[in-house]
Amino acid sequence: MAALSLPPSKTPFLGRLLRLLAKSDVLASAEAGVYGLTPLSYLLVDGILVDGEARQMAFPLAATSRYHMEATLGLADWFKKDVAQPPFDHVHGATQFEESMALLDPETDKLFHEALAAHDWIGTVLRECRDLFNGLQSLTDCCGGDGTTARAIVKAFPHIKCNVLDLPRVIEKAPSDGVVNYVAGDMFHSVPPAQAVMLKV
């Protein structure tokens, strides 16, 4: 408790939370009051990388951010209104991964981008589904961010020419070492031609 900087009055509640996490297989518990990491919770430890990629902790932090929680709590109201905006945009007046979000809350915008990178799993795809890339000579990664995914593909398949398409404010921060071709734009208006287009959801 001292290491967590929690007041003693919270001890019973922490115990309940730990038991819930153990019951959900987020933590392991071989004996009462003793908890350990599972493969799932191991991924959430700060500094742990998966296949050499981004930290996974950003994904649950983004999904449980106050912005997502408020948008979720506003769903009932959103369904009753005749609005075209997605719930997130309607509640906050900003769009994730766009400049409006960066203006609203730069730190959370950064977290959302880290979460997007953490949700990549390209290392697993390259290891388990290599046949997907057979015969492929060119590929465009839409909303490819800093090019982490495209660079991993080029490393595994040097003959594939990869384009990374993203918004100008993202591309201007990308490395320019010639490994991949960065294109500033909007996939809803134009996509650089290639044999395959990659969309990650």
PDB file of C-alpha atoms in Angstrom:
ATOM      1  CA  MET A   1       0.000   0.000   0.000  1.00  0.00           C
ATOM      2  CA  ALA A   2       2.860   2.356   0.806  1.00  0.00           C
ATOM      3  CA  ALA A   3       4.353   1.892  -2.671  1.00  0.00           C
ATOM      4  CA  LEU A   4       0.986   2.778  -4.228  1.00  0.00           C
ATOM      5  CA  SER A   5       0.606   5.917  -2.074  1.00  0.00           C
ATOM      6  CA  LEU A   6      -2.945   4.892  -1.153  1.00  0.00           C
ATOM      7  CA  PRO A   7      -4.525   5.709   2.195  1.00  0.00           C
ATOM      8  CA  PRO A   8      -5.089   2.718   4.528  1.00  0.00           C
ATOM      9  CA  SER A   9      -8.877   3.178   4.236  1.00  0.00           C
ATOM     10  CA  LYS A  10      -8.639   1.991   0.617  1.00  0.00           C
ATOM     11  CA  THR A  11      -7.077  -1.383   1.481  1.00  0.00           C
ATOM     12  CA  PRO A  12     -10.393  -3.339   1.358  1.00  0.00           C
ATOM     13  CA  PHE A  13     -11.304  -1.785  -1.998  1.00  0.00           C
ATOM     14  CA  LEU A  14      -7.902  -2.574  -3.502  1.00  0.00           C
ATOM     15  CA  GLY A  15      -8.354  -6.194  -2.413  1.00  0.00           C
ATOM     16  CA  ARG A  16     -11.730  -6.343  -4.170  1.00  0.00           C
ATOM     17  CA  LEU A  17     -10.261  -4.873  -7.345  1.00  0.00           C
ATOM     18  CA  LEU A  18      -7.375  -7.361  -7.329  1.00  0.00           C
ATOM     19  CA  ARG A  19      -9.786 -10.285  -6.831  1.00  0.00           C
ATOM     20  CA  LEU A  20     -11.911  -9.036  -9.741  1.00  0.00           C
ATOM     21  CA  LEU A  21      -8.838  -8.776 -11.981  1.00  0.00           C
ATOM     22  CA  ALA A  22      -7.762 -12.294 -10.968  1.00  0.00           C
ATOM     23  CA  LYS A  23     -11.262 -13.641 -11.680  1.00  0.00           C
ATOM     24  CA  SER A  24     -11.071 -12.008 -15.125  1.00  0.00           C
ATOM     25  CA  ASP A  25      -7.635 -13.580 -15.812  1.00  0.00           C
ATOM     26  CA  VAL A  26      -5.952 -10.178 -15.947  1.00  0.00           C
ATOM     27  CA  LEU A  27      -3.938 -11.231 -12.888  1.00  0.00           C
ATOM     28  CA  ALA A  28      -2.952 -14.668 -11.573  1.00  0.00           C
ATOM     29  CA  SER A  29      -3.576 -15.693  -7.975  1.00  0.00           C
ATOM     30  CA  ALA A  30      -2.418 -19.094  -6.747  1.00  0.00           C
ATOM     31  CA  GLU A  31      -3.116 -18.214  -3.119  1.00  0.00           C
ATOM     32  CA  ALA A  32      -5.303 -15.667  -1.363  1.00  0.00           C
ATOM     33  CA  GLY A  33      -3.811 -12.186  -1.289  1.00  0.00           C
ATOM     34  CA  VAL A  34      -0.907 -13.011  -3.619  1.00  0.00           C
ATOM     35  CA  TYR A  35      -1.135 -11.831  -7.226  1.00  0.00           C
ATOM     36  CA  GLY A  36       1.071 -12.115 -10.279  1.00  0.00           C
ATOM     37  CA  LEU A  37       1.111 -11.185 -13.939  1.00  0.00           C
ATOM     38  CA  THR A  38      -0.574 -13.174 -16.698  1.00  0.00           C
ATOM     39  CA  PRO A  39       0.378 -12.917 -20.402  1.00  0.00           C
ATOM     40  CA  LEU A  40      -2.351 -10.253 -20.713  1.00  0.00           C
ATOM     41  CA  SER A  41      -1.276  -8.047 -17.803  1.00  0.00           C
ATOM     42  CA  TYR A  42       2.389  -8.501 -18.733  1.00  0.00           C
ATOM     43  CA  LEU A  43       1.664  -6.568 -21.928  1.00  0.00           C
ATOM     44  CA  LEU A  44       0.344  -3.646 -19.891  1.00  0.00           C
ATOM     45  CA  VAL A  45       3.517  -3.097 -17.868  1.00  0.00           C
ATOM     46  CA  ASP A  46       5.209   0.151 -18.840  1.00  0.00           C
ATOM     47  CA  GLY A  47       8.344  -0.461 -20.896  1.00  0.00           C
ATOM     48  CA  ILE A  48       7.313  -3.929 -22.131  1.00  0.00           C
ATOM     49  CA  LEU A  49       7.468  -4.202 -25.918  1.00  0.00           C
ATOM     50  CA  VAL A  50       5.711  -6.753 -28.108  1.00  0.00           C
ATOM     51  CA  ASP A  51       7.700  -7.855 -31.147  1.00  0.00           C
ATOM     52  CA  GLY A  52       9.817  -4.750 -30.584  1.00  0.00           C
ATOM     53  CA  GLU A  53       6.795  -2.504 -31.104  1.00  0.00           C
ATOM     54  CA  ALA A  54       5.046   0.198 -29.113  1.00  0.00           C
ATOM     55  CA  ARG A  55       3.985  -0.194 -25.489  1.00  0.00           C
ATOM     56  CA  GLN A  56       0.581  -1.804 -25.070  1.00  0.00           C
ATOM     57  CA  MET A  57      -0.324   0.191 -21.961  1.00  0.00           C
ATOM     58  CA  ALA A  58      -1.432   3.129 -24.124  1.00  0.00           C
ATOM     59  CA  PHE A  59      -4.357   1.165 -25.588  1.00  0.00           C
ATOM     60  CA  PRO A  60      -6.344   0.552 -22.363  1.00  0.00           C
ATOM     61  CA  LEU A  61      -5.424   4.019 -21.082  1.00  0.00           C
ATOM     62  CA  ALA A  62      -6.877   5.597 -24.229  1.00  0.00           C
ATOM     63  CA  ALA A  63      -9.968   3.372 -24.230  1.00  0.00           C
ATOM     64  CA  THR A  64     -10.698   4.294 -20.615  1.00  0.00           C
ATOM     65  CA  SER A  65      -9.818   7.982 -20.913  1.00  0.00           C
ATOM     66  CA  ARG A  66     -12.403  10.472 -19.686  1.00  0.00           C
ATOM     67  CA  TYR A  67     -13.066  11.478 -23.303  1.00  0.00           C
ATOM     68  CA  HIS A  68     -14.123   7.955 -24.284  1.00  0.00           C
ATOM     69  CA  MET A  69     -16.042   7.467 -21.043  1.00  0.00           C
ATOM     70  CA  GLU A  70     -17.982  10.712 -21.511  1.00  0.00           C
ATOM     71  CA  ALA A  71     -18.768   9.809 -25.132  1.00  0.00           C
ATOM     72  CA  THR A  72     -19.979   6.370 -24.011  1.00  0.00           C
ATOM     73  CA  LEU A  73     -22.136   7.823 -21.239  1.00  0.00           C
ATOM     74  CA  GLY A  74     -23.654  10.182 -23.809  1.00  0.00           C
ATOM     75  CA  LEU A  75     -24.736   7.411 -26.199  1.00  0.00           C
ATOM     76  CA  ALA A  76     -28.383   7.373 -25.078  1.00  0.00           C
ATOM     77  CA  ASP A  77     -28.671  11.110 -25.676  1.00  0.00           C
ATOM     78  CA  TRP A  78     -26.802  10.839 -28.997  1.00  0.00           C
ATOM     79  CA  PHE A  79     -29.181   8.179 -30.361  1.00  0.00           C
ATOM     80  CA  LYS A  80     -32.182  10.427 -29.658  1.00  0.00           C
ATOM     81  CA  LYS A  81     -30.761  13.369 -31.602  1.00  0.00           C
ATOM     82  CA  ASP A  82     -30.723  13.753 -35.375  1.00  0.00           C
ATOM     83  CA  VAL A  83     -26.988  14.451 -35.663  1.00  0.00           C
ATOM     84  CA  ALA A  84     -24.508  13.139 -38.213  1.00  0.00           C
ATOM     85  CA  GLN A  85     -21.428  13.453 -35.987  1.00  0.00           C
ATOM     86  CA  PRO A  86     -20.044  10.351 -34.265  1.00  0.00           C
ATOM     87  CA  PRO A  87     -20.697  10.270 -30.496  1.00  0.00           C
ATOM     88  CA  PHE A  88     -17.131  11.304 -29.625  1.00  0.00           C
ATOM     89  CA  ASP A  89     -17.242  14.354 -31.897  1.00  0.00           C
ATOM     90  CA  HIS A  90     -20.743  15.297 -30.727  1.00  0.00           C
ATOM     91  CA  VAL A  91     -19.806  15.296 -27.043  1.00  0.00           C
ATOM     92  CA  HIS A  92     -16.378  16.930 -27.312  1.00  0.00           C
ATOM     93  CA  GLY A  93     -16.550  19.012 -30.479  1.00  0.00           C
ATOM     94  CA  ALA A  94     -13.328  17.362 -31.653  1.00  0.00           C
ATOM     95  CA  THR A  95     -12.332  14.396 -33.818  1.00  0.00           C
ATOM     96  CA  GLN A  96      -9.829  11.764 -32.753  1.00  0.00           C
ATOM     97  CA  PHE A  97      -6.491  11.807 -34.615  1.00  0.00           C
ATOM     98  CA  GLU A  98      -7.246  15.222 -36.125  1.00  0.00           C
ATOM     99  CA  GLU A  99      -5.964  18.678 -35.265  1.00  0.00           C
ATOM    100  CA  SER A 100      -9.134  19.529 -33.336  1.00  0.00           C
ATOM    101  CA  MET A 101      -8.241  16.834 -30.769  1.00  0.00           C
ATOM    102  CA  ALA A 102      -4.686  18.114 -30.452  1.00  0.00           C
ATOM    103  CA  LEU A 103      -6.067  21.594 -29.768  1.00  0.00           C
ATOM    104  CA  LEU A 104      -8.553  20.273 -27.200  1.00  0.00           C
ATOM    105  CA  ASP A 105      -6.043  18.197 -25.221  1.00  0.00           C
ATOM    106  CA  PRO A 106      -2.495  17.694 -26.590  1.00  0.00           C
ATOM    107  CA  GLU A 107      -1.563  15.053 -23.988  1.00  0.00           C
ATOM    108  CA  THR A 108      -4.620  12.901 -24.678  1.00  0.00           C
ATOM    109  CA  ASP A 109      -4.139  13.333 -28.429  1.00  0.00           C
ATOM    110  CA  LYS A 110      -0.600  11.985 -28.003  1.00  0.00           C
ATOM    111  CA  LEU A 111      -1.967   9.069 -25.959  1.00  0.00           C
ATOM    112  CA  PHE A 112      -4.526   8.253 -28.683  1.00  0.00           C
ATOM    113  CA  HIS A 113      -1.736   8.107 -31.281  1.00  0.00           C
ATOM    114  CA  GLU A 114       0.366   5.869 -29.001  1.00  0.00           C
ATOM    115  CA  ALA A 115      -2.672   3.601 -28.596  1.00  0.00           C
ATOM    116  CA  LEU A 116      -3.116   3.415 -32.359  1.00  0.00           C
ATOM    117  CA  ALA A 117       0.525   2.372 -32.714  1.00  0.00           C
ATOM    118  CA  ALA A 118       0.164  -0.145 -29.881  1.00  0.00           C
ATOM    119  CA  HIS A 119      -2.799  -1.726 -31.657  1.00  0.00           C
ATOM    120  CA  ASP A 120      -0.608  -2.525 -34.657  1.00  0.00           C
ATOM    121  CA  TRP A 121       0.557  -6.137 -34.103  1.00  0.00           C
ATOM    122  CA  ILE A 122       2.393  -6.174 -37.441  1.00  0.00           C
ATOM    123  CA  GLY A 123       5.108  -8.396 -35.953  1.00  0.00           C
ATOM    124  CA  THR A 124       2.542 -11.141 -35.375  1.00  0.00           C
ATOM    125  CA  VAL A 125       1.127 -10.713 -38.897  1.00  0.00           C
ATOM    126  CA  LEU A 126       4.575 -10.946 -40.469  1.00  0.00           C
ATOM    127  CA  ARG A 127       5.396 -14.037 -38.419  1.00  0.00           C
ATOM    128  CA  GLU A 128       2.124 -15.931 -38.759  1.00  0.00           C
ATOM    129  CA  CYS A 129       0.779 -14.735 -42.136  1.00  0.00           C
ATOM    130  CA  ARG A 130       3.832 -14.251 -44.349  1.00  0.00           C
ATOM    131  CA  ASP A 131       1.997 -15.699 -47.344  1.00  0.00           C
ATOM    132  CA  LEU A 132      -0.141 -12.546 -47.482  1.00  0.00           C
ATOM    133  CA  PHE A 133       2.855 -10.699 -48.900  1.00  0.00           C
ATOM    134  CA  ASN A 134       3.792 -13.243 -51.591  1.00  0.00           C
ATOM    135  CA  GLY A 135       4.064 -11.588 -55.002  1.00  0.00           C
ATOM    136  CA  LEU A 136       3.410  -8.129 -53.595  1.00  0.00           C
ATOM    137  CA  GLN A 137       5.574  -5.375 -55.065  1.00  0.00           C
ATOM    138  CA  SER A 138       3.950  -2.230 -53.648  1.00  0.00           C
ATOM    139  CA  LEU A 139       1.715  -1.277 -50.733  1.00  0.00           C
ATOM    140  CA  THR A 140       0.129   1.884 -49.319  1.00  0.00           C
ATOM    141  CA  ASP A 141      -0.455   2.044 -45.585  1.00  0.00           C
ATOM    142  CA  CYS A 142      -3.383   4.425 -45.019  1.00  0.00           C
ATOM    143  CA  CYS A 143      -3.211   6.366 -41.758  1.00  0.00           C
ATOM    144  CA  GLY A 144       0.256   4.857 -41.354  1.00  0.00           C
ATOM    145  CA  GLY A 145       1.464   7.382 -38.787  1.00  0.00           C
ATOM    146  CA  ASP A 146       5.227   7.409 -38.327  1.00  0.00           C
ATOM    147  CA  GLY A 147       5.617   4.431 -40.641  1.00  0.00           C
ATOM    148  CA  THR A 148       6.269   1.783 -37.966  1.00  0.00           C
ATOM    149  CA  THR A 149       4.144  -0.810 -39.784  1.00  0.00           C
ATOM    150  CA  ALA A 150       5.458  -0.034 -43.266  1.00  0.00           C
ATOM    151  CA  ARG A 151       9.056  -0.060 -42.046  1.00  0.00           C
ATOM    152  CA  ALA A 152       8.524  -3.496 -40.449  1.00  0.00           C
ATOM    153  CA  ILE A 153       7.139  -4.786 -43.768  1.00  0.00           C
ATOM    154  CA  VAL A 154      10.098  -3.398 -45.732  1.00  0.00           C
ATOM    155  CA  LYS A 155      12.500  -4.945 -43.228  1.00  0.00           C
ATOM    156  CA  ALA A 156      10.876  -8.363 -43.724  1.00  0.00           C
ATOM    157  CA  PHE A 157      10.330  -7.922 -47.484  1.00  0.00           C
ATOM    158  CA  PRO A 158      12.927  -5.444 -48.842  1.00  0.00           C
ATOM    159  CA  HIS A 159      11.535  -5.680 -52.397  1.00  0.00           C
ATOM    160  CA  ILE A 160       8.145  -4.178 -51.399  1.00  0.00           C
ATOM    161  CA  LYS A 161       7.873  -0.446 -52.053  1.00  0.00           C
ATOM    162  CA  CYS A 162       5.788   1.052 -49.233  1.00  0.00           C
ATOM    163  CA  ASN A 163       3.919   4.348 -49.141  1.00  0.00           C
ATOM    164  CA  VAL A 164       2.745   5.791 -45.842  1.00  0.00           C
ATOM    165  CA  LEU A 165      -0.274   8.074 -46.176  1.00  0.00           C
ATOM    166  CA  ASP A 166      -1.332  10.292 -43.304  1.00  0.00           C
ATOM    167  CA  LEU A 167      -2.381  13.831 -42.493  1.00  0.00           C
ATOM    168  CA  PRO A 168       0.239  16.553 -43.104  1.00  0.00           C
ATOM    169  CA  ARG A 169       0.718  17.265 -39.374  1.00  0.00           C
ATOM    170  CA  VAL A 170       1.619  13.577 -38.869  1.00  0.00           C
ATOM    171  CA  ILE A 171       3.858  13.215 -41.920  1.00  0.00           C
ATOM    172  CA  GLU A 172       5.890  16.326 -41.109  1.00  0.00           C
ATOM    173  CA  LYS A 173       7.177  14.563 -37.974  1.00  0.00           C
ATOM    174  CA  ALA A 174       8.055  11.295 -39.777  1.00  0.00           C
ATOM    175  CA  PRO A 175      11.684  10.245 -40.359  1.00  0.00           C
ATOM    176  CA  SER A 176      13.009  10.947 -43.846  1.00  0.00           C
ATOM    177  CA  ASP A 177      15.598   8.215 -44.349  1.00  0.00           C
ATOM    178  CA  GLY A 178      14.210   6.765 -47.585  1.00  0.00           C
ATOM    179  CA  VAL A 179      13.107   3.414 -46.128  1.00  0.00           C
ATOM    180  CA  VAL A 180       9.476   4.187 -47.006  1.00  0.00           C
ATOM    181  CA  ASN A 181       7.791   6.929 -49.035  1.00  0.00           C
ATOM    182  CA  TYR A 182       5.761   9.349 -46.887  1.00  0.00           C
ATOM    183  CA  VAL A 183       2.760  11.042 -48.490  1.00  0.00           C
ATOM    184  CA  ALA A 184       0.857  13.876 -46.812  1.00  0.00           C
ATOM    185  CA  GLY A 185      -2.844  13.746 -47.641  1.00  0.00           C
ATOM    186  CA  ASP A 186      -6.281  12.454 -46.778  1.00  0.00           C
ATOM    187  CA  MET A 187      -7.337   8.926 -47.728  1.00  0.00           C
ATOM    188  CA  PHE A 188     -10.915  10.151 -48.241  1.00  0.00           C
ATOM    189  CA  HIS A 189      -9.680  12.312 -51.111  1.00  0.00           C
ATOM    190  CA  SER A 190      -6.803  10.376 -52.675  1.00  0.00           C
ATOM    191  CA  VAL A 191      -4.725   7.243 -52.036  1.00  0.00           C
ATOM    192  CA  PRO A 192      -1.259   6.733 -53.589  1.00  0.00           C
ATOM    193  CA  PRO A 193      -1.487   3.912 -56.153  1.00  0.00           C
ATOM    194  CA  ALA A 194      -0.135   0.497 -55.130  1.00  0.00           C
ATOM    195  CA  GLN A 195      -0.919  -3.212 -55.582  1.00  0.00           C
ATOM    196  CA  ALA A 196      -2.375  -3.323 -52.071  1.00  0.00           C
ATOM    197  CA  VAL A 197      -3.847  -0.813 -49.662  1.00  0.00           C
ATOM    198  CA  MET A 198      -3.670  -1.496 -45.944  1.00  0.00           C
ATOM    199  CA  LEU A 199      -6.275  -0.246 -43.455  1.00  0.00           C
ATOM    200  CA  LYS A 200      -5.901  -1.084 -39.773  1.00  0.00           C
ATOM    201  CA  VAL A 201      -8.963  -1.062 -37.530  1.00  0.00           C
TER     202      VAL A 201
END
